[in-house]
């Protein structure tokens, strides 16, 4: 279950309450060029050979390194079950705009 892998995703308020989570959240968003809600927000951190951004939350949070767009969605919106993926409507592999570009779907499908 996603909440076991990503315990912080069950309640957004945890991101404000726990200083370690707040620091991780700040560190994540420092690596993003945020624009208007309808624009792509490109990830400026590490990139996998597949072209997707990757983020490692660090040792304070029991989460492995994951794609930046999935981390953004789980941190700001909600946890994602293991049988589902976070996708970008804009098809920009570096986009982490959870407001309008990211969505969840079952493995193998595409909107």
Short mmCIF file of the N, C-alpha and C atoms (twelve columns), coordinates in Angstrom:
data_MODEL
# 
_entry.id   MODEL 
# 
loop_
_atom_site.group_PDB 
_atom_site.id 
_atom_site.type_symbol 
_atom_site.label_atom_id 
_atom_site.label_alt_id 
_atom_site.label_comp_id 
_atom_site.label_asym_id 
_atom_site.label_seq_id 
_atom_site.Cartn_x 
_atom_site.Cartn_y 
_atom_site.Cartn_z 
_atom_site.pdbx_PDB_model_num 
ATOM 1   N N  . UNK A 1   0.833  -1.186 0.000   1 
ATOM 2   C CA . UNK A 1   0.000  0.000  0.000   1 
ATOM 3   C C  . UNK A 1   0.876  1.248  0.000   1 
ATOM 4   N N  . UNK A 2   0.451  2.276  -0.701  1 
ATOM 5   C CA . UNK A 2   1.256  3.485  -0.861  1 
ATOM 6   C C  . UNK A 2   1.532  4.186  0.462   1 
ATOM 7   N N  . UNK A 3   0.590  4.167  1.376   1 
ATOM 8   C CA . UNK A 3   0.805  4.872  2.633   1 
ATOM 9   C C  . UNK A 3   1.888  4.215  3.474   1 
ATOM 10  N N  . UNK A 4   2.165  2.934  3.262   1 
ATOM 11  C CA . UNK A 4   3.264  2.289  3.972   1 
ATOM 12  C C  . UNK A 4   4.601  2.744  3.394   1 
ATOM 13  N N  . UNK A 5   4.685  2.873  2.083   1 
ATOM 14  C CA . UNK A 5   5.912  3.329  1.456   1 
ATOM 15  C C  . UNK A 5   6.100  4.827  1.630   1 
ATOM 16  N N  . UNK A 6   5.028  5.553  1.577   1 
ATOM 17  C CA . UNK A 6   5.062  7.005  1.651   1 
ATOM 18  C C  . UNK A 6   4.173  7.474  2.799   1 
ATOM 19  N N  . UNK A 7   4.627  7.313  4.037   1 
ATOM 20  C CA . UNK A 7   3.775  7.629  5.186   1 
ATOM 21  C C  . UNK A 7   3.373  9.093  5.251   1 
ATOM 22  N N  . UNK A 8   4.176  9.975  4.666   1 
ATOM 23  C CA . UNK A 8   3.861  11.393 4.715   1 
ATOM 24  C C  . UNK A 8   2.686  11.748 3.810   1 
ATOM 25  N N  . UNK A 9   2.344  10.875 2.871   1 
ATOM 26  C CA . UNK A 9   1.307  11.192 1.891   1 
ATOM 27  C C  . UNK A 9   -0.097 11.096 2.466   1 
ATOM 28  N N  . UNK A 10  -0.249 10.535 3.654   1 
ATOM 29  C CA . UNK A 10  -1.584 10.364 4.211   1 
ATOM 30  C C  . UNK A 10  -2.168 11.647 4.758   1 
ATOM 31  N N  . UNK A 11  -1.324 12.579 5.164   1 
ATOM 32  C CA . UNK A 11  -1.834 13.836 5.706   1 
ATOM 33  C C  . UNK A 11  -0.869 14.961 5.356   1 
ATOM 34  N N  . UNK A 12  -1.341 15.901 4.549   1 
ATOM 35  C CA . UNK A 12  -0.480 17.013 4.143   1 
ATOM 36  C C  . UNK A 12  -0.001 17.814 5.336   1 
ATOM 37  N N  . UNK A 13  -0.791 17.867 6.409   1 
ATOM 38  C CA . UNK A 13  -0.407 18.667 7.566   1 
ATOM 39  C C  . UNK A 13  0.910  18.186 8.164   1 
ATOM 40  N N  . UNK A 14  1.240  16.911 7.976   1 
ATOM 41  C CA . UNK A 14  2.520  16.403 8.471   1 
ATOM 42  C C  . UNK A 14  3.671  17.182 7.870   1 
ATOM 43  N N  . UNK A 15  3.520  17.650 6.637   1 
ATOM 44  C CA . UNK A 15  4.590  18.404 5.993   1 
ATOM 45  C C  . UNK A 15  4.832  19.724 6.703   1 
ATOM 46  N N  . UNK A 16  3.831  20.272 7.364   1 
ATOM 47  C CA . UNK A 16  4.027  21.506 8.104   1 
ATOM 48  C C  . UNK A 16  4.461  21.224 9.538   1 
ATOM 49  N N  . UNK A 17  4.079  20.099 10.120  1 
ATOM 50  C CA . UNK A 17  4.324  19.811 11.523  1 
ATOM 51  C C  . UNK A 17  5.722  19.288 11.815  1 
ATOM 52  N N  . UNK A 18  6.246  18.431 11.016  1 
ATOM 53  C CA . UNK A 18  7.515  17.776 11.280  1 
ATOM 54  C C  . UNK A 18  8.637  18.538 10.566  1 
ATOM 55  N N  . UNK A 19  9.601  19.038 11.327  1 
ATOM 56  C CA . UNK A 19  10.667 19.855 10.727  1 
ATOM 57  C C  . UNK A 19  11.453 19.098 9.667   1 
ATOM 58  N N  . UNK A 20  11.654 17.775 9.842   1 
ATOM 59  C CA . UNK A 20  12.400 17.005 8.843   1 
ATOM 60  C C  . UNK A 20  11.638 16.972 7.527   1 
ATOM 61  N N  . UNK A 21  10.333 16.818 7.612   1 
ATOM 62  C CA . UNK A 21  9.522  16.793 6.397   1 
ATOM 63  C C  . UNK A 21  9.479  18.179 5.751   1 
ATOM 64  N N  . UNK A 22  9.394  19.214 6.575   1 
ATOM 65  C CA . UNK A 22  9.407  20.582 6.038   1 
ATOM 66  C C  . UNK A 22  10.706 20.845 5.294   1 
ATOM 67  N N  . UNK A 23  11.829 20.418 5.877   1 
ATOM 68  C CA . UNK A 23  13.125 20.624 5.223   1 
ATOM 69  C C  . UNK A 23  13.208 19.867 3.901   1 
ATOM 70  N N  . UNK A 24  12.698 18.651 3.873   1 
ATOM 71  C CA . UNK A 24  12.693 17.862 2.637   1 
ATOM 72  C C  . UNK A 24  11.828 18.546 1.594   1 
ATOM 73  N N  . UNK A 25  10.676 19.038 2.020   1 
ATOM 74  C CA . UNK A 25  9.766  19.732 1.105   1 
ATOM 75  C C  . UNK A 25  10.441 20.974 0.521   1 
ATOM 76  N N  . UNK A 26  11.085 21.764 1.369   1 
ATOM 77  C CA . UNK A 26  11.802 22.961 0.899   1 
ATOM 78  C C  . UNK A 26  12.921 22.583 -0.067  1 
ATOM 79  N N  . UNK A 27  13.668 21.551 0.272   1 
ATOM 80  C CA . UNK A 27  14.766 21.094 -0.584  1 
ATOM 81  C C  . UNK A 27  14.248 20.662 -1.954  1 
ATOM 82  N N  . UNK A 28  13.104 19.973 -1.958  1 
ATOM 83  C CA . UNK A 28  12.502 19.544 -3.224  1 
ATOM 84  C C  . UNK A 28  12.123 20.756 -4.079  1 
ATOM 85  N N  . UNK A 29  11.361 21.687 -3.515  1 
ATOM 86  C CA . UNK A 29  10.848 22.804 -4.312  1 
ATOM 87  C C  . UNK A 29  11.936 23.795 -4.721  1 
ATOM 88  N N  . UNK A 30  13.089 23.798 -4.064  1 
ATOM 89  C CA . UNK A 30  14.213 24.635 -4.509  1 
ATOM 90  C C  . UNK A 30  14.756 24.139 -5.850  1 
ATOM 91  N N  . UNK A 31  14.465 22.897 -6.191  1 
ATOM 92  C CA . UNK A 31  14.966 22.307 -7.431  1 
ATOM 93  C C  . UNK A 31  13.958 22.413 -8.581  1 
ATOM 94  N N  . UNK A 32  12.975 23.273 -8.422  1 
ATOM 95  C CA . UNK A 32  11.900 23.394 -9.422  1 
ATOM 96  C C  . UNK A 32  11.775 24.848 -9.877  1 
ATOM 97  N N  . UNK A 33  11.626 25.060 -11.182 1 
ATOM 98  C CA . UNK A 33  11.305 26.381 -11.727 1 
ATOM 99  C C  . UNK A 33  9.787  26.504 -11.770 1 
ATOM 100 N N  . UNK A 34  9.204  27.032 -10.703 1 
ATOM 101 C CA . UNK A 34  7.747  27.174 -10.657 1 
ATOM 102 C C  . UNK A 34  7.307  28.361 -11.499 1 
ATOM 103 N N  . UNK A 35  6.261  28.141 -12.252 1 
ATOM 104 C CA . UNK A 35  5.673  29.203 -13.057 1 
ATOM 105 C C  . UNK A 35  4.203  29.352 -12.708 1 
ATOM 106 N N  . UNK A 36  3.424  29.800 -13.670 1 
ATOM 107 C CA . UNK A 36  1.979  29.910 -13.472 1 
ATOM 108 C C  . UNK A 36  1.376  28.513 -13.338 1 
ATOM 109 N N  . UNK A 37  0.189  28.384 -12.755 1 
ATOM 110 C CA . UNK A 37  -0.431 27.066 -12.567 1 
ATOM 111 C C  . UNK A 37  -0.658 26.285 -13.857 1 
ATOM 112 N N  . UNK A 38  -0.772 26.970 -15.000 1 
ATOM 113 C CA . UNK A 38  -1.019 26.272 -16.262 1 
ATOM 114 C C  . UNK A 38  0.274  25.939 -17.012 1 
ATOM 115 N N  . UNK A 39  1.426  26.379 -16.517 1 
ATOM 116 C CA . UNK A 39  2.706  26.134 -17.173 1 
ATOM 117 C C  . UNK A 39  3.390  24.880 -16.632 1 
ATOM 118 N N  . UNK A 40  4.359  24.370 -17.391 1 
ATOM 119 C CA . UNK A 40  5.212  23.303 -16.874 1 
ATOM 120 C C  . UNK A 40  6.119  23.878 -15.796 1 
ATOM 121 N N  . UNK A 41  6.365  23.069 -14.785 1 
ATOM 122 C CA . UNK A 41  7.316  23.427 -13.733 1 
ATOM 123 C C  . UNK A 41  8.472  22.436 -13.851 1 
ATOM 124 N N  . UNK A 42  9.525  22.781 -14.582 1 
ATOM 125 C CA . UNK A 42  10.601 21.832 -14.826 1 
ATOM 126 C C  . UNK A 42  11.465 21.549 -13.593 1 
ATOM 127 N N  . UNK A 43  11.799 20.297 -13.439 1 
ATOM 128 C CA . UNK A 43  12.700 19.824 -12.393 1 
ATOM 129 C C  . UNK A 43  14.125 20.167 -12.815 1 
ATOM 130 N N  . UNK A 44  14.922 20.739 -11.893 1 
ATOM 131 C CA . UNK A 44  16.295 21.139 -12.189 1 
ATOM 132 C C  . UNK A 44  17.332 20.259 -11.494 1 
ATOM 133 N N  . UNK A 45  16.875 19.217 -10.825 1 
ATOM 134 C CA . UNK A 45  17.784 18.334 -10.099 1 
ATOM 135 C C  . UNK A 45  18.286 17.189 -10.966 1 
ATOM 136 N N  . UNK A 46  18.627 16.100 -10.308 1 
ATOM 137 C CA . UNK A 46  19.165 14.926 -10.998 1 
ATOM 138 C C  . UNK A 46  18.141 14.354 -11.974 1 
ATOM 139 N N  . UNK A 47  18.653 13.798 -13.081 1 
ATOM 140 C CA . UNK A 47  17.794 13.243 -14.132 1 
ATOM 141 C C  . UNK A 47  18.258 11.823 -14.450 1 
ATOM 142 N N  . UNK A 48  17.294 10.906 -14.553 1 
ATOM 143 C CA . UNK A 48  17.578 9.521  -14.933 1 
ATOM 144 C C  . UNK A 48  17.894 9.441  -16.421 1 
ATOM 145 N N  . UNK A 49  18.487 8.356  -16.853 1 
ATOM 146 C CA . UNK A 49  18.772 8.183  -18.285 1 
ATOM 147 C C  . UNK A 49  17.488 8.132  -19.109 1 
ATOM 148 N N  . UNK A 50  16.373 7.801  -18.466 1 
ATOM 149 C CA . UNK A 50  15.078 7.776  -19.152 1 
ATOM 150 C C  . UNK A 50  14.542 9.180  -19.414 1 
ATOM 151 N N  . UNK A 51  15.166 10.200 -18.806 1 
ATOM 152 C CA . UNK A 51  14.723 11.576 -19.004 1 
ATOM 153 C C  . UNK A 51  13.863 12.118 -17.879 1 
ATOM 154 N N  . UNK A 52  13.476 11.275 -16.924 1 
ATOM 155 C CA . UNK A 52  12.656 11.717 -15.799 1 
ATOM 156 C C  . UNK A 52  13.540 12.246 -14.677 1 
ATOM 157 N N  . UNK A 53  13.038 13.264 -13.974 1 
ATOM 158 C CA . UNK A 53  13.752 13.768 -12.810 1 
ATOM 159 C C  . UNK A 53  13.692 12.751 -11.687 1 
ATOM 160 N N  . UNK A 54  14.707 12.761 -10.818 1 
ATOM 161 C CA . UNK A 54  14.740 11.843 -9.683  1 
ATOM 162 C C  . UNK A 54  15.069 12.642 -8.427  1 
ATOM 163 N N  . UNK A 55  14.416 12.271 -7.319  1 
ATOM 164 C CA . UNK A 55  14.622 12.951 -6.040  1 
ATOM 165 C C  . UNK A 55  14.844 11.916 -4.955  1 
ATOM 166 N N  . UNK A 56  15.863 12.166 -4.136  1 
ATOM 167 C CA . UNK A 56  16.136 11.303 -2.988  1 
ATOM 168 C C  . UNK A 56  15.827 12.100 -1.734  1 
ATOM 169 N N  . UNK A 57  14.758 11.727 -1.010  1 
ATOM 170 C CA . UNK A 57  14.360 12.486 0.180   1 
ATOM 171 C C  . UNK A 57  15.409 12.514 1.279   1 
ATOM 172 N N  . UNK A 58  16.327 11.556 1.298   1 
ATOM 173 C CA . UNK A 58  17.364 11.541 2.314   1 
ATOM 174 C C  . UNK A 58  17.078 10.552 3.418   1 
ATOM 175 N N  . UNK A 59  17.964 10.500 4.373   1 
ATOM 176 C CA . UNK A 59  17.875 9.481  5.419   1 
ATOM 177 C C  . UNK A 59  16.840 9.776  6.488   1 
ATOM 178 N N  . UNK A 60  16.343 11.005 6.579   1 
ATOM 179 C CA . UNK A 60  15.360 11.352 7.608   1 
ATOM 180 C C  . UNK A 60  13.961 10.821 7.317   1 
ATOM 181 N N  . UNK A 61  13.730 10.437 6.067   1 
ATOM 182 C CA . UNK A 61  12.407 9.960  5.667   1 
ATOM 183 C C  . UNK A 61  12.564 8.566  5.082   1 
ATOM 184 N N  . UNK A 62  11.753 7.610  5.536   1 
ATOM 185 C CA . UNK A 62  11.911 6.222  5.075   1 
ATOM 186 C C  . UNK A 62  11.342 5.979  3.682   1 
ATOM 187 N N  . UNK A 63  11.851 6.717  2.710   1 
ATOM 188 C CA . UNK A 63  11.388 6.600  1.328   1 
ATOM 189 C C  . UNK A 63  12.615 6.515  0.431   1 
ATOM 190 N N  . UNK A 64  12.587 5.594  -0.508  1 
ATOM 191 C CA . UNK A 64  13.683 5.470  -1.470  1 
ATOM 192 C C  . UNK A 64  13.609 6.617  -2.475  1 
ATOM 193 N N  . UNK A 65  14.691 6.797  -3.215  1 
ATOM 194 C CA . UNK A 65  14.679 7.770  -4.301  1 
ATOM 195 C C  . UNK A 65  13.555 7.405  -5.263  1 
ATOM 196 N N  . UNK A 66  12.888 8.403  -5.775  1 
ATOM 197 C CA . UNK A 66  11.760 8.181  -6.670  1 
ATOM 198 C C  . UNK A 66  11.752 9.274  -7.730  1 
ATOM 199 N N  . UNK A 67  10.902 9.108  -8.727  1 
ATOM 200 C CA . UNK A 67  10.822 10.139 -9.756  1 
ATOM 201 C C  . UNK A 67  10.274 11.420 -9.135  1 
ATOM 202 N N  . UNK A 68  10.778 12.533 -9.630  1 
ATOM 203 C CA . UNK A 68  10.412 13.830 -9.063  1 
ATOM 204 C C  . UNK A 68  8.920  14.118 -9.215  1 
ATOM 205 N N  . UNK A 69  8.334  13.768 -10.356 1 
ATOM 206 C CA . UNK A 69  6.917  14.062 -10.548 1 
ATOM 207 C C  . UNK A 69  6.043  13.225 -9.619  1 
ATOM 208 N N  . UNK A 70  6.422  11.990 -9.369  1 
ATOM 209 C CA . UNK A 70  5.653  11.157 -8.432  1 
ATOM 210 C C  . UNK A 70  5.784  11.709 -7.007  1 
ATOM 211 N N  . UNK A 71  6.994  12.103 -6.640  1 
ATOM 212 C CA . UNK A 71  7.204  12.654 -5.303  1 
ATOM 213 C C  . UNK A 71  6.376  13.922 -5.116  1 
ATOM 214 N N  . UNK A 72  6.369  14.798 -6.120  1 
ATOM 215 C CA . UNK A 72  5.583  16.043 -6.037  1 
ATOM 216 C C  . UNK A 72  4.105  15.733 -5.841  1 
ATOM 217 N N  . UNK A 73  3.573  14.799 -6.627  1 
ATOM 218 C CA . UNK A 73  2.153  14.459 -6.527  1 
ATOM 219 C C  . UNK A 73  1.834  13.880 -5.153  1 
ATOM 220 N N  . UNK A 74  2.653  12.948 -4.694  1 
ATOM 221 C CA . UNK A 74  2.377  12.318 -3.404  1 
ATOM 222 C C  . UNK A 74  2.537  13.295 -2.246  1 
ATOM 223 N N  . UNK A 75  3.458  14.204 -2.359  1 
ATOM 224 C CA . UNK A 75  3.684  15.174 -1.295  1 
ATOM 225 C C  . UNK A 75  2.564  16.210 -1.244  1 
ATOM 226 N N  . UNK A 76  2.116  16.677 -2.390  1 
ATOM 227 C CA . UNK A 76  1.158  17.783 -2.427  1 
ATOM 228 C C  . UNK A 76  -0.299 17.370 -2.584  1 
ATOM 229 N N  . UNK A 77  -0.541 16.202 -3.149  1 
ATOM 230 C CA . UNK A 77  -1.926 15.792 -3.410  1 
ATOM 231 C C  . UNK A 77  -2.323 14.616 -2.534  1 
ATOM 232 N N  . UNK A 78  -1.723 13.457 -2.790  1 
ATOM 233 C CA . UNK A 78  -2.114 12.250 -2.064  1 
ATOM 234 C C  . UNK A 78  -1.185 11.103 -2.438  1 
ATOM 235 N N  . UNK A 79  -1.212 10.060 -1.647  1 
ATOM 236 C CA . UNK A 79  -0.446 8.861  -1.960  1 
ATOM 237 C C  . UNK A 79  -0.973 8.202  -3.224  1 
ATOM 238 N N  . UNK A 80  -0.130 7.405  -3.860  1 
ATOM 239 C CA . UNK A 80  -0.489 6.720  -5.100  1 
ATOM 240 C C  . UNK A 80  -0.311 5.224  -4.890  1 
ATOM 241 N N  . UNK A 81  -1.355 4.417  -5.124  1 
ATOM 242 C CA . UNK A 81  -1.217 2.964  -4.984  1 
ATOM 243 C C  . UNK A 81  -0.139 2.415  -5.917  1 
ATOM 244 N N  . UNK A 82  0.453  1.296  -5.525  1 
ATOM 245 C CA . UNK A 82  1.546  0.711  -6.301  1 
ATOM 246 C C  . UNK A 82  1.141  0.300  -7.711  1 
ATOM 247 N N  . UNK A 83  -0.128 -0.015 -7.925  1 
ATOM 248 C CA . UNK A 83  -0.562 -0.442 -9.259  1 
ATOM 249 C C  . UNK A 83  -0.900 0.742  -10.168 1 
ATOM 250 N N  . UNK A 84  -0.577 1.949  -9.717  1 
ATOM 251 C CA . UNK A 84  -0.861 3.141  -10.513 1 
ATOM 252 C C  . UNK A 84  0.399  3.972  -10.705 1 
ATOM 253 N N  . UNK A 85  0.387  4.772  -11.756 1 
ATOM 254 C CA . UNK A 85  1.508  5.653  -12.089 1 
ATOM 255 C C  . UNK A 85  1.045  7.101  -12.053 1 
ATOM 256 N N  . UNK A 86  1.988  7.995  -11.839 1 
ATOM 257 C CA . UNK A 86  1.738  9.432  -11.986 1 
ATOM 258 C C  . UNK A 86  2.265  9.804  -13.366 1 
ATOM 259 N N  . UNK A 87  1.428  10.441 -14.160 1 
ATOM 260 C CA . UNK A 87  1.781  10.807 -15.537 1 
ATOM 261 C C  . UNK A 87  1.695  12.313 -15.712 1 
ATOM 262 N N  . UNK A 88  2.339  12.817 -16.760 1 
ATOM 263 C CA . UNK A 88  2.285  14.238 -17.101 1 
ATOM 264 C C  . UNK A 88  1.404  14.441 -18.326 1 
ATOM 265 N N  . UNK A 89  0.382  15.276 -18.194 1 
ATOM 266 C CA . UNK A 89  -0.472 15.592 -19.333 1 
ATOM 267 C C  . UNK A 89  0.322  16.288 -20.439 1 
ATOM 268 N N  . UNK A 90  1.301  17.083 -20.036 1 
ATOM 269 C CA . UNK A 90  2.078  17.879 -20.979 1 
ATOM 270 C C  . UNK A 90  3.135  17.059 -21.714 1 
ATOM 271 N N  . UNK A 91  3.350  15.810 -21.292 1 
ATOM 272 C CA . UNK A 91  4.349  14.898 -21.872 1 
ATOM 273 C C  . UNK A 91  5.786  15.383 -21.657 1 
ATOM 274 N N  . UNK A 92  5.984  16.344 -20.760 1 
ATOM 275 C CA . UNK A 92  7.315  16.828 -20.404 1 
ATOM 276 C C  . UNK A 92  7.800  15.991 -19.224 1 
ATOM 277 N N  . UNK A 93  8.799  15.174 -19.439 1 
ATOM 278 C CA . UNK A 93  9.262  14.239 -18.408 1 
ATOM 279 C C  . UNK A 93  9.828  14.932 -17.171 1 
ATOM 280 N N  . UNK A 94  10.180 16.198 -17.279 1 
ATOM 281 C CA . UNK A 94  10.727 16.925 -16.136 1 
ATOM 282 C C  . UNK A 94  9.678  17.770 -15.406 1 
ATOM 283 N N  . UNK A 95  8.457  17.790 -15.887 1 
ATOM 284 C CA . UNK A 95  7.411  18.614 -15.282 1 
ATOM 285 C C  . UNK A 95  6.923  18.010 -13.961 1 
ATOM 286 N N  . UNK A 96  6.830  18.859 -12.914 1 
ATOM 287 C CA . UNK A 96  6.336  18.428 -11.605 1 
ATOM 288 C C  . UNK A 96  5.140  19.284 -11.157 1 
ATOM 289 N N  . UNK A 97  4.428  19.884 -12.106 1 
ATOM 290 C CA . UNK A 97  3.282  20.734 -11.789 1 
ATOM 291 C C  . UNK A 97  2.091  19.873 -11.379 1 
ATOM 292 N N  . UNK A 98  1.935  19.703 -10.068 1 
ATOM 293 C CA . UNK A 98  0.860  18.874 -9.525  1 
ATOM 294 C C  . UNK A 98  -0.507 19.535 -9.651  1 
ATOM 295 N N  . UNK A 99  -0.553 20.847 -9.865  1 
ATOM 296 C CA . UNK A 99  -1.835 21.562 -9.937  1 
ATOM 297 C C  . UNK A 99  -2.620 21.222 -11.193 1 
ATOM 298 N N  . UNK A 100 -1.937 21.150 -12.336 1 
ATOM 299 C CA . UNK A 100 -2.693 20.931 -13.571 1 
ATOM 300 C C  . UNK A 100 -2.065 19.941 -14.547 1 
ATOM 301 N N  . UNK A 101 -0.835 19.535 -14.347 1 
ATOM 302 C CA . UNK A 101 -0.190 18.666 -15.334 1 
ATOM 303 C C  . UNK A 101 -0.070 17.208 -14.917 1 
ATOM 304 N N  . UNK A 102 -0.129 16.915 -13.625 1 
ATOM 305 C CA . UNK A 102 0.043  15.530 -13.173 1 
ATOM 306 C C  . UNK A 102 -1.300 14.871 -12.895 1 
ATOM 307 N N  . UNK A 103 -1.385 13.592 -13.206 1 
ATOM 308 C CA . UNK A 103 -2.587 12.806 -12.925 1 
ATOM 309 C C  . UNK A 103 -2.177 11.364 -12.679 1 
ATOM 310 N N  . UNK A 104 -3.075 10.587 -12.119 1 
ATOM 311 C CA . UNK A 104 -2.807 9.189  -11.767 1 
ATOM 312 C C  . UNK A 104 -3.606 8.283  -12.676 1 
ATOM 313 N N  . UNK A 105 -2.983 7.180  -13.131 1 
ATOM 314 C CA . UNK A 105 -3.701 6.178  -13.918 1 
ATOM 315 C C  . UNK A 105 -3.065 4.809  -13.664 1 
ATOM 316 N N  . UNK A 106 -3.800 3.764  -14.028 1 
ATOM 317 C CA . UNK A 106 -3.303 2.390  -13.867 1 
ATOM 318 C C  . UNK A 106 -2.154 2.152  -14.836 1 
ATOM 319 N N  . UNK A 107 -1.247 1.252  -14.456 1 
ATOM 320 C CA . UNK A 107 -0.095 0.905  -15.304 1 
ATOM 321 C C  . UNK A 107 -0.552 0.577  -16.723 1 
ATOM 322 N N  . UNK A 108 0.199  1.045  -17.692 1 
ATOM 323 C CA . UNK A 108 -0.040 0.674  -19.080 1 
ATOM 324 C C  . UNK A 108 -1.027 1.537  -19.835 1 
ATOM 325 N N  . UNK A 109 -1.837 2.343  -19.159 1 
ATOM 326 C CA . UNK A 109 -2.790 3.208  -19.853 1 
ATOM 327 C C  . UNK A 109 -2.178 4.567  -20.081 1 
ATOM 328 N N  . UNK A 110 -2.738 5.339  -20.998 1 
ATOM 329 C CA . UNK A 110 -2.280 6.707  -21.238 1 
ATOM 330 C C  . UNK A 110 -3.467 7.548  -21.617 1 
ATOM 331 N N  . UNK A 111 -3.602 8.705  -20.985 1 
ATOM 332 C CA . UNK A 111 -4.719 9.617  -21.262 1 
ATOM 333 C C  . UNK A 111 -4.609 10.216 -22.639 1 
# 
